[in-house]
Coordinates of N, CA and C in Angstrom, one line a residue:
R1 N -25.7 80.2 -19.7 CA -24.3 80.7 -20.3 C -24.0 82.1 -19.6
V2 N -25.0 83.0 -19.5 CA -24.8 84.2 -18.8 C -24.6 83.9 -17.4
H3 N -25.4 83.0 -16.8 CA -25.2 82.8 -15.3 C -23.8 82.2 -15.1
G4 N -23.3 81.2 -16.0 CA -22.1 80.7 -15.9 C -20.9 81.7 -15.9
L5 N -21.0 82.7 -16.8 CA -20.0 83.7 -16.9 C -20.0 84.6 -15.7
K6 N -21.2 84.9 -15.1 CA -21.2 85.8 -13.9 C -20.6 85.0 -12.8
K7 N -20.8 83.7 -12.7 CA -20.1 82.9 -11.5 C -18.6 82.9 -11.8
A8 N -18.1 82.7 -13.0 CA -16.8 82.8 -13.4 C -16.1 84.0 -13.1
V9 N -16.7 85.1 -13.2 CA -16.2 86.4 -12.9 C -16.1 86.5 -11.3
E10 N -17.2 86.1 -10.6 CA -17.2 86.1 -9.2 C -16.1 85.3 -8.6
R11 N -15.6 84.2 -9.3 CA -14.6 83.2 -8.7 C -13.1 83.7 -9.2
G12 N -13.1 84.8 -10.1 CA -11.9 85.3 -10.5 C -11.3 84.4 -11.6
L13 N -12.1 83.6 -12.4 CA -11.6 82.7 -13.5 C -11.5 83.6 -14.7
I14 N -12.2 84.6 -14.9 CA -12.2 85.5 -15.9 C -12.3 87.0 -15.6
A15 N -12.0 88.0 -16.3 CA -12.2 89.4 -16.0 C -13.7 89.8 -16.4
E16 N -14.1 90.7 -15.6 CA -15.4 91.3 -16.0 C -15.4 91.9 -17.2
G17 N -16.3 91.6 -18.2 CA -16.3 92.2 -19.5 C -15.6 91.4 -20.6
Q18 N -14.9 90.2 -20.0 CA -13.9 89.6 -20.9 C -14.7 88.8 -21.9
I19 N -14.4 88.7 -23.3 CA -15.2 88.0 -24.2 C -14.4 86.7 -24.5
L20 N -15.2 85.7 -24.3 CA -14.7 84.3 -24.6 C -15.4 83.7 -25.9
P21 N -14.7 82.9 -26.6 CA -15.4 82.2 -27.6 C -16.3 81.1 -27.0
E22 N -17.3 80.8 -27.6 CA -18.5 79.8 -27.0 C -17.7 78.6 -26.5
H23 N -16.8 77.9 -27.1 CA -16.3 76.6 -26.7 C -15.5 76.8 -25.3
E24 N -15.0 78.0 -25.2 CA -14.2 78.3 -24.0 C -15.1 78.6 -22.7
I25 N -16.2 79.1 -23.1 CA -17.2 79.4 -22.0 C -17.7 78.0 -21.4
W26 N -18.0 77.1 -22.1 CA -18.4 75.7 -21.7 C -17.3 74.9 -21.0
Q27 N -16.1 75.2 -21.3 CA -15.0 74.6 -20.6 C -14.7 75.1 -19.1
L28 N -15.4 76.2 -18.8 CA -15.2 76.8 -17.4 C -15.7 75.8 -16.5
I29 N -16.7 74.9 -16.8 CA -17.2 73.9 -15.8 C -16.1 73.1 -15.3
F30 N -15.1 72.9 -16.1 CA -13.9 71.8 -15.7 C -13.1 72.4 -14.6
H31 N -13.1 73.7 -14.3 CA -12.2 74.2 -13.3 C -12.6 73.8 -11.9
A32 N -11.5 73.4 -11.2 CA -11.8 73.0 -9.8 C -12.5 73.9 -9.0
G33 N -13.6 73.7 -8.2 CA -14.3 74.5 -7.3 C -15.4 75.3 -8.0
F34 N -15.5 75.1 -9.3 CA -16.4 76.1 -10.1 C -17.8 75.5 -9.9
S35 N -18.8 76.2 -9.7 CA -20.3 75.7 -9.7 C -21.2 76.8 -10.1
T36 N -22.2 76.5 -10.8 CA -23.2 77.5 -11.1 C -24.4 77.5 -10.2
A37 N -24.4 76.5 -9.2 CA -25.5 76.4 -8.2 C -25.5 77.6 -7.4
E38 N -26.8 78.0 -7.1 CA -27.1 79.2 -6.2 C -26.8 78.7 -4.8
Q39 N -27.2 77.4 -4.4 CA -27.0 77.1 -3.0 C -26.3 75.7 -3.1
V40 N -25.6 75.5 -2.0 CA -24.8 74.3 -1.8 C -25.8 73.3 -1.2
T41 N -25.9 72.0 -1.8 CA -26.8 71.1 -1.2 C -25.9 69.8 -1.1
D42 N -26.4 68.6 -0.6 CA -25.6 67.4 -0.6 C -25.4 66.8 -2.0
L43 N -26.0 67.3 -3.0 CA -25.8 66.9 -4.4 C -25.0 67.9 -5.3
S44 N -25.2 69.1 -4.9 CA -24.6 70.1 -6.0 C -24.2 71.4 -5.3
G45 N -23.4 72.1 -6.0 CA -23.0 73.3 -5.6 C -21.7 73.4 -4.8
R46 N -21.0 72.3 -4.6 CA -19.9 72.2 -3.8 C -18.7 72.4 -4.7
G47 N -18.9 72.4 -6.1 CA -17.6 72.7 -6.9 C -16.8 71.5 -7.2
V48 N -17.2 70.4 -7.0 CA -16.3 69.2 -7.1 C -17.0 68.2 -8.1
G49 N -16.2 67.7 -8.7 CA -16.7 66.6 -9.9 C -16.2 66.8 -11.3
M50 N -16.6 67.8 -12.1 CA -16.2 67.9 -13.6 C -14.7 68.1 -13.7
D51 N -14.0 68.7 -12.8 CA -12.6 68.8 -12.8 C -11.9 67.4 -12.6
V52 N -12.6 66.5 -11.9 CA -12.0 65.2 -11.7 C -12.4 64.3 -12.8
V53 N -13.6 64.5 -13.5 CA -13.9 63.8 -14.7 C -12.8 64.2 -15.8
K54 N -12.5 65.5 -16.0 CA -11.6 65.9 -17.0 C -10.2 65.4 -16.8
R55 N -9.8 65.3 -15.6 CA -8.5 64.9 -15.3 C -8.3 63.3 -15.5
N56 N -9.4 62.6 -15.2 CA -9.2 61.2 -15.6 C -9.4 60.9 -17.0
I57 N -10.2 61.6 -17.7 CA -10.2 61.4 -19.2 C -8.8 61.8 -19.8
E58 N -8.2 62.9 -19.4 CA -6.9 63.3 -19.8 C -5.8 62.1 -19.4
A59 N -6.0 61.6 -18.3 CA -5.1 60.5 -17.8 C -5.0 59.4 -18.8
L60 N -6.1 59.2 -19.5 CA -6.2 58.1 -20.6 C -5.9 58.8 -22.0
R61 N -5.3 60.0 -21.9 CA -4.9 60.6 -23.2 C -6.1 61.1 -24.0
G62 N -7.3 61.2 -23.4 CA -8.4 61.7 -24.1 C -8.8 63.1 -23.9
T63 N -10.0 63.6 -24.5 CA -10.4 65.0 -24.2 C -11.9 65.0 -24.0
I64 N -12.3 65.9 -23.3 CA -13.7 66.2 -23.2 C -14.0 67.5 -23.6
A65 N -15.2 67.7 -24.2 CA -15.7 69.1 -24.5 C -17.2 69.0 -24.4
L66 N -17.6 70.2 -24.0 CA -19.2 70.6 -24.1 C -19.6 71.5 -25.0
S67 N -20.8 71.5 -25.4 CA -21.4 72.6 -26.2 C -23.0 72.3 -25.9
S68 N -23.6 73.5 -25.8 CA -25.0 73.7 -25.5 C -25.8 74.5 -26.5
E69 N -27.0 74.2 -26.7 CA -28.1 75.2 -27.4 C -29.3 75.2 -26.6
V70 N -29.6 76.4 -26.4 CA -31.0 76.6 -25.6 C -32.1 76.0 -26.4
G71 N -32.8 75.1 -25.7 CA -34.0 74.5 -26.2 C -33.6 73.1 -27.0
R72 N -32.4 72.9 -27.1 CA -32.0 71.5 -27.9 C -31.3 70.6 -26.8
G73 N -30.4 71.2 -26.0 CA -29.8 70.4 -24.9 C -28.2 70.6 -25.0
T74 N -27.5 69.7 -24.2 CA -26.0 69.8 -24.1 C -25.4 68.5 -24.7
L75 N -24.4 68.8 -25.5 CA -23.6 67.7 -26.1 C -22.3 67.6 -25.4
T76 N -22.0 66.4 -24.8 CA -20.9 66.1 -24.1 C -20.0 65.1 -25.1
Q77 N -18.9 65.5 -25.4 CA -18.2 64.7 -26.4 C -16.7 64.4 -25.7
I78 N -16.7 63.0 -25.7 CA -15.5 62.4 -25.0 C -14.8 61.6 -26.0
R79 N -13.5 61.9 -26.3 CA -12.7 61.4 -27.1 C -11.6 60.6 -26.6
L80 N -11.4 59.3 -26.8 CA -10.4 58.5 -26.3 C -9.7 57.9 -27.3
P81 N -8.3 57.7 -27.0 CA -7.4 57.1 -28.0 C -7.8 55.6 -28.4
L82 N -7.7 55.3 -29.7 CA -8.1 54.0 -30.2 C -7.3 52.8 -29.4
T83 N -6.1 53.2 -28.9 CA -5.4 52.2 -28.2 C -6.1 51.6 -26.9
L84 N -7.0 52.5 -26.4 CA -7.9 52.0 -25.3 C -8.7 50.8 -25.6
A85 N -9.0 50.7 -27.0 CA -9.8 49.5 -27.4 C -9.0 48.2 -27.4
M86 N -7.7 48.2 -27.2 CA -6.7 47.1 -27.3 C -6.3 46.8 -25.9
I87 N -6.8 47.3 -24.8 CA -6.4 47.0 -23.5 C -7.2 45.9 -23.0
D88 N -6.7 45.1 -21.9 CA -7.6 44.2 -21.3 C -8.5 44.9 -20.4
G89 N -9.7 44.4 -20.4 CA -10.8 45.3 -19.8 C -11.7 44.3 -19.0
F90 N -12.4 44.7 -18.1 CA -13.4 44.1 -17.3 C -14.9 44.7 -17.6
L91 N -15.7 43.8 -18.2 CA -17.0 44.1 -18.6 C -18.1 44.0 -17.4
T92 N -18.8 45.0 -17.2 CA -19.7 45.0 -16.1 C -21.0 45.7 -16.6
M93 N -22.1 45.5 -15.8 CA -23.3 46.1 -16.1 C -23.8 46.9 -14.8
V94 N -24.2 48.2 -15.0 CA -24.7 48.9 -14.0 C -25.9 49.7 -14.5
G95 N -27.1 49.4 -13.8 CA -28.4 49.9 -14.3 C -28.7 49.7 -15.7
G96 N -28.3 48.5 -16.1 CA -28.7 48.2 -17.5 C -27.8 48.7 -18.6
V97 N -26.8 49.3 -18.1 CA -25.8 49.9 -19.1 C -24.4 49.3 -18.9
N98 N -23.9 48.8 -20.1 CA -22.5 48.1 -20.0 C -21.4 49.1 -19.9
Y99 N -20.5 48.7 -19.0 CA -19.2 49.4 -18.9 C -18.0 48.5 -19.1
V100 N -16.9 49.0 -19.6 CA -15.6 48.2 -19.6 C -14.7 49.0 -18.8
L101 N -14.1 48.5 -17.8 CA -13.1 49.2 -17.0 C -11.8 48.6 -17.2
P102 N -10.7 49.3 -17.3 CA -9.4 48.9 -17.6 C -9.0 47.9 -16.3
L103 N -8.5 46.8 -16.8 CA -8.1 45.8 -15.8 C -7.2 46.4 -14.7
S104 N -6.3 47.4 -15.1 CA -5.3 47.8 -14.1 C -6.2 48.6 -13.0
A105 N -7.4 49.0 -13.3 CA -8.2 49.8 -12.3 C -9.0 48.9 -11.5
V106 N -9.2 47.7 -11.8 CA -9.8 46.6 -11.0 C -8.9 46.0 -9.9
A107 N -9.4 46.2 -8.5 CA -8.6 45.6 -7.5 C -9.2 44.2 -7.0
E108 N -10.5 44.2 -7.2 CA -11.2 42.9 -6.7 C -12.6 42.8 -7.4
C109 N -13.0 41.7 -7.6 CA -14.3 41.4 -8.2 C -15.0 40.4 -7.2
I110 N -16.3 40.8 -7.0 CA -17.2 40.0 -6.1 C -18.4 39.8 -6.9
D111 N -18.8 38.6 -7.0 CA -20.0 38.3 -7.8 C -21.2 38.4 -6.8
V112 N -22.2 39.3 -7.2 CA -23.3 39.4 -6.3 C -24.5 38.7 -6.9
P113 N -25.1 37.6 -6.2 CA -26.2 36.9 -6.9 C -27.5 37.7 -7.0
D114 N -28.2 37.5 -8.1 CA -29.4 38.3 -8.4 C -30.5 38.2 -7.3

């Protein structure tokens, strides 16, 4: 939390000493280019990703929110409108987890034998 606030000040997202409500602090991660990583690697620190996640969820007329408690973990809450349950979808499994993709997002299907 403190580290994230320091990075937000460094990037000019908030003023030094500015007091933010807890829920707004966690929303900082959704700013384009924001990263709390100390070093840039192939996997992290480039500041890309969560802003894209938020933009895509909002494109579906949904919301995403984060909250965290030291020693307990982070809660990621994604809310999507009920109307998404009524769209045509493509059911797939990746890594043992089922996903439904809107058919409008599917360009091609290829059956890969086991």
